[in-house]
Amino acid sequence: MSDPQFPTVTQYASPDLIAAFVYEGRDHGTDPRWAETGAPDLDTYRRWCGHMCGIACLRMALLARNGNAPTLFELLDGARKYGAYTEDADTGAIHGLIYAPFAQYVQDVHRLHAEVHPHLTVPDLLALLDSDRLVMASVHKEIRRPENPAPGKGGHLVLVTGRQGDTVHFRNPSGHTGQARTANLPVAEFAEFFAGRGVSLT
């Protein structure tokens, strides 16, 4: 089973509301715990929380290292300074997480070794895990409901923390249940959602 000692961080402040946010259309701005993320105000939280999966993965990796990590929004601010997110001047649309500047930020500021893997096969992923690396893997967000057929691959980041045989263990920042947040899947099922790219951390 997945290591219960490994920290779990969600991109939304209230884990118990994630199902309502992602499946019932609940306004992100109704999250009563928004301030815990370090967001400067509710509107900023509302705008950004849906884009914070990679930031939540980073926070988990930092917490696993020594129990200390900045808030989600402190990490976001740092990543934005490095260009890990861009915003469309006309529409305001947020683009990111952009791997290369993110990896540079992680190395420069947080002293974690970060390597971008634009082409990552499943055997490559397993080899990284076997070398004691964490892997931020690009998967489809519906990996939180793996009993359903995968509607696509990529677009969301989870933190793969290890494996036991043919089972991979991962933390999902937008998991809507405890089991979805602290997750285990057979490699073959994980592969159905996996886009073949990511960032390894050590």
GROMACS .gro file of C-alpha atoms in nm:
model
  202
    1MET     CA    1   0.000   0.000   0.000
    2SER     CA    2   0.100   0.362  -0.036
    3ASP     CA    3   0.322   0.500   0.239
    4PRO     CA    4   0.086   0.662   0.492
    5GLN     CA    5   0.373   0.873   0.624
    6PHE     CA    6   0.415   1.056   0.294
    7PRO     CA    7   0.241   1.395   0.312
    8THR     CA    8  -0.074   1.459   0.114
    9VAL     CA    9  -0.139   1.814  -0.011
   10THR     CA   10  -0.441   1.914  -0.218
   11GLN     CA   11  -0.458   2.207  -0.456
   12TYR     CA   12  -0.787   2.308  -0.294
   13ALA     CA   13  -0.785   2.418   0.069
   14SER     CA   14  -1.076   2.196   0.174
   15PRO     CA   15  -1.023   1.833   0.067
   16ASP     CA   16  -1.379   1.742   0.165
   17LEU     CA   17  -1.517   1.991  -0.089
   18ILE     CA   18  -1.318   1.868  -0.389
   19ALA     CA   19  -1.600   1.644  -0.514
   20ALA     CA   20  -1.836   1.943  -0.509
   21PHE     CA   21  -1.582   2.163  -0.689
   22VAL     CA   22  -1.493   1.918  -0.965
   23TYR     CA   23  -1.824   1.738  -1.020
   24GLU     CA   24  -2.104   1.959  -0.889
   25GLY     CA   25  -2.000   2.303  -1.010
   26ARG     CA   26  -1.950   2.451  -0.666
   27ASP     CA   27  -1.782   2.793  -0.680
   28HIS     CA   28  -1.417   2.772  -0.572
   29GLY     CA   29  -1.473   3.101  -0.395
   30THR     CA   30  -1.691   2.927  -0.137
   31ASP     CA   31  -1.395   2.735   0.008
   32PRO     CA   32  -1.399   2.834   0.378
   33ARG     CA   33  -1.034   2.740   0.429
   34TRP     CA   34  -0.892   2.936   0.134
   35ALA     CA   35  -0.664   3.151   0.352
   36GLU     CA   36  -0.469   2.841   0.462
   37THR     CA   37  -0.314   2.827   0.115
   38GLY     CA   38  -0.141   3.161   0.165
   39ALA     CA   39  -0.355   3.326  -0.103
   40PRO     CA   40  -0.358   3.704  -0.061
   41ASP     CA   41  -0.736   3.724  -0.108
   42LEU     CA   42  -1.034   3.510  -0.200
   43ASP     CA   43  -1.047   3.622  -0.563
   44THR     CA   44  -0.685   3.517  -0.617
   45TYR     CA   45  -0.756   3.180  -0.462
   46ARG     CA   46  -1.066   3.135  -0.678
   47ARG     CA   47  -0.871   3.216  -0.993
   48TRP     CA   48  -0.567   3.000  -0.928
   49CYS     CA   49  -0.666   2.694  -0.722
   50GLY     CA   50  -0.770   2.496  -1.027
   51HIS     CA   51  -0.420   2.540  -1.173
   52MET     CA   52  -0.219   2.441  -0.865
   53CYS     CA   53  -0.172   2.065  -0.909
   54GLY     CA   54   0.199   2.097  -0.984
   55ILE     CA   55   0.250   2.341  -0.699
   56ALA     CA   56   0.080   2.098  -0.461
   57CYS     CA   57   0.312   1.821  -0.587
   58LEU     CA   58   0.613   2.041  -0.513
   59ARG     CA   59   0.486   2.119  -0.165
   60MET     CA   60   0.450   1.747  -0.093
   61ALA     CA   61   0.806   1.683  -0.210
   62LEU     CA   62   0.940   1.961   0.012
   63LEU     CA   63   0.743   1.840   0.313
   64ALA     CA   64   0.868   1.485   0.257
   65ARG     CA   65   1.227   1.612   0.258
   66ASN     CA   66   1.234   1.776   0.600
   67GLY     CA   67   0.881   1.862   0.711
   68ASN     CA   68   0.909   2.226   0.601
   69ALA     CA   69   0.757   2.397   0.299
   70PRO     CA   70   0.625   2.740   0.204
   71THR     CA   71   0.253   2.783   0.148
   72LEU     CA   72   0.100   2.693  -0.186
   73PHE     CA   73   0.077   3.056  -0.292
   74GLU     CA   74   0.433   3.137  -0.184
   75LEU     CA   75   0.546   2.851  -0.406
   76LEU     CA   76   0.321   2.973  -0.686
   77ASP     CA   77   0.464   3.324  -0.663
   78GLY     CA   78   0.815   3.186  -0.692
   79ALA     CA   79   0.725   2.966  -0.988
   80ARG     CA   80   0.555   3.257  -1.165
   81LYS     CA   81   0.867   3.471  -1.126
   82TYR     CA   82   1.055   3.202  -1.319
   83GLY     CA   83   0.793   3.191  -1.595
   84ALA     CA   84   0.642   2.855  -1.500
   85TYR     CA   85   0.298   3.003  -1.570
   86THR     CA   86   0.189   3.254  -1.829
   87GLU     CA   87  -0.130   3.455  -1.856
   88ASP     CA   88  -0.295   3.556  -2.182
   89ALA     CA   89  -0.299   3.935  -2.200
   90ASP     CA   90  -0.634   3.942  -2.381
   91THR     CA   91  -0.834   3.665  -2.215
   92GLY     CA   92  -0.657   3.629  -1.882
   93ALA     CA   93  -0.631   3.253  -1.944
   94ILE     CA   94  -0.367   3.081  -1.732
   95HIS     CA   95  -0.118   2.849  -1.904
   96GLY     CA   96   0.108   2.615  -1.714
   97LEU     CA   97   0.271   2.444  -1.547
   98ILE     CA   98   0.563   2.490  -1.788
   99TYR     CA   99   0.822   2.230  -1.703
  100ALA     CA  100   1.160   2.385  -1.788
  101PRO     CA  101   1.126   2.713  -1.592
  102PHE     CA  102   0.957   2.521  -1.311
  103ALA     CA  103   1.252   2.282  -1.286
  104GLN     CA  104   1.493   2.576  -1.280
  105TYR     CA  105   1.293   2.738  -1.000
  106VAL     CA  106   1.289   2.418  -0.797
  107GLN     CA  107   1.665   2.377  -0.829
  108ASP     CA  108   1.761   2.740  -0.772
  109VAL     CA  109   1.528   2.819  -0.484
  110HIS     CA  110   1.449   2.487  -0.317
  111ARG     CA  111   1.767   2.291  -0.386
  112LEU     CA  112   1.584   1.988  -0.517
  113HIS     CA  113   1.728   1.827  -0.828
  114ALA     CA  114   1.457   1.852  -1.094
  115GLU     CA  115   1.479   1.690  -1.435
  116VAL     CA  116   1.233   1.742  -1.717
  117HIS     CA  117   1.126   1.428  -1.904
  118PRO     CA  118   0.941   1.531  -2.223
  119HIS     CA  119   0.929   1.167  -2.337
  120LEU     CA  120   0.878   0.928  -2.047
  121THR     CA  121   0.785   0.567  -2.112
  122VAL     CA  122   0.627   0.355  -1.842
  123PRO     CA  123   0.951   0.154  -1.797
  124ASP     CA  124   1.139   0.485  -1.765
  125LEU     CA  125   0.892   0.597  -1.498
  126LEU     CA  126   0.941   0.275  -1.303
  127ALA     CA  127   1.320   0.309  -1.331
  128LEU     CA  128   1.302   0.660  -1.185
  129LEU     CA  129   1.095   0.532  -0.895
  130ASP     CA  130   1.341   0.248  -0.840
  131SER     CA  131   1.621   0.508  -0.815
  132ASP     CA  132   1.428   0.677  -0.529
  133ARG     CA  133   1.305   0.973  -0.731
  134LEU     CA  134   0.964   1.129  -0.703
  135VAL     CA  135   0.792   1.185  -1.035
  136MET     CA  136   0.543   1.457  -1.117
  137ALA     CA  137   0.357   1.273  -1.390
  138SER     CA  138   0.117   1.423  -1.644
  139VAL     CA  139  -0.210   1.229  -1.634
  140HIS     CA  140  -0.574   1.290  -1.718
  141LYS     CA  141  -0.759   1.438  -1.421
  142GLU     CA  142  -1.010   1.153  -1.431
  143ILE     CA  143  -0.745   0.920  -1.291
  144ARG     CA  144  -0.931   0.997  -0.969
  145ARG     CA  145  -1.203   0.760  -1.099
  146PRO     CA  146  -0.994   0.482  -1.256
  147GLU     CA  147  -1.290   0.244  -1.265
  148ASN     CA  148  -1.410   0.444  -1.568
  149PRO     CA  149  -1.241   0.433  -1.910
  150ALA     CA  150  -0.974   0.702  -1.945
  151PRO     CA  151  -1.120   0.994  -2.147
  152GLY     CA  152  -0.772   1.111  -2.245
  153LYS     CA  153  -0.414   1.153  -2.128
  154GLY     CA  154  -0.237   1.445  -1.963
  155GLY     CA  155  -0.341   1.789  -1.843
  156HIS     CA  156  -0.309   1.722  -1.470
  157LEU     CA  157  -0.012   1.645  -1.245
  158VAL     CA  158   0.011   1.382  -0.974
  159LEU     CA  159   0.313   1.297  -0.759
  160VAL     CA  160   0.421   0.935  -0.804
  161THR     CA  161   0.596   0.839  -0.482
  162GLY     CA  162   0.702   0.480  -0.541
  163ARG     CA  163   0.596   0.137  -0.649
  164GLN     CA  164   0.553  -0.212  -0.517
  165GLY     CA  165   0.591  -0.463  -0.797
  166ASP     CA  166   0.342  -0.366  -1.067
  167THR     CA  167   0.152  -0.122  -0.845
  168VAL     CA  168   0.240   0.249  -0.843
  169HIS     CA  169   0.169   0.473  -0.547
  170PHE     CA  170   0.081   0.837  -0.602
  171ARG     CA  171  -0.070   1.144  -0.443
  172ASN     CA  172  -0.339   1.325  -0.642
  173PRO     CA  173  -0.380   1.697  -0.555
  174SER     CA  174  -0.738   1.694  -0.685
  175GLY     CA  175  -0.846   1.356  -0.552
  176HIS     CA  176  -1.212   1.378  -0.448
  177THR     CA  177  -1.193   1.096  -0.191
  178GLY     CA  178  -0.928   0.980   0.052
  179GLN     CA  179  -0.860   0.680  -0.170
  180ALA     CA  180  -0.822   0.904  -0.475
  181ARG     CA  181  -0.582   1.138  -0.295
  182THR     CA  182  -0.360   0.863  -0.154
  183ALA     CA  183  -0.381   0.630  -0.448
  184ASN     CA  184  -0.250   0.298  -0.573
  185LEU     CA  185  -0.303   0.164  -0.924
  186PRO     CA  186  -0.167  -0.121  -1.131
  187VAL     CA  187   0.089   0.014  -1.377
  188ALA     CA  188  -0.125  -0.092  -1.672
  189GLU     CA  189  -0.421   0.112  -1.544
  190PHE     CA  190  -0.204   0.413  -1.463
  191ALA     CA  191  -0.068   0.400  -1.819
  192GLU     CA  192  -0.418   0.451  -1.959
  193PHE     CA  193  -0.421   0.806  -1.814
  194PHE     CA  194  -0.048   0.884  -1.840
  195ALA     CA  195   0.070   1.124  -2.111
  196GLY     CA  196   0.430   1.003  -2.116
  197ARG     CA  197   0.593   1.314  -1.971
  198GLY     CA  198   0.677   1.466  -1.636
  199VAL     CA  199   0.939   1.604  -1.401
  200SER     CA  200   1.145   1.394  -1.160
  201LEU     CA  201   1.255   1.529  -0.823
  202THR     CA  202   1.525   1.413  -0.589
   0.00000   0.00000   0.00000
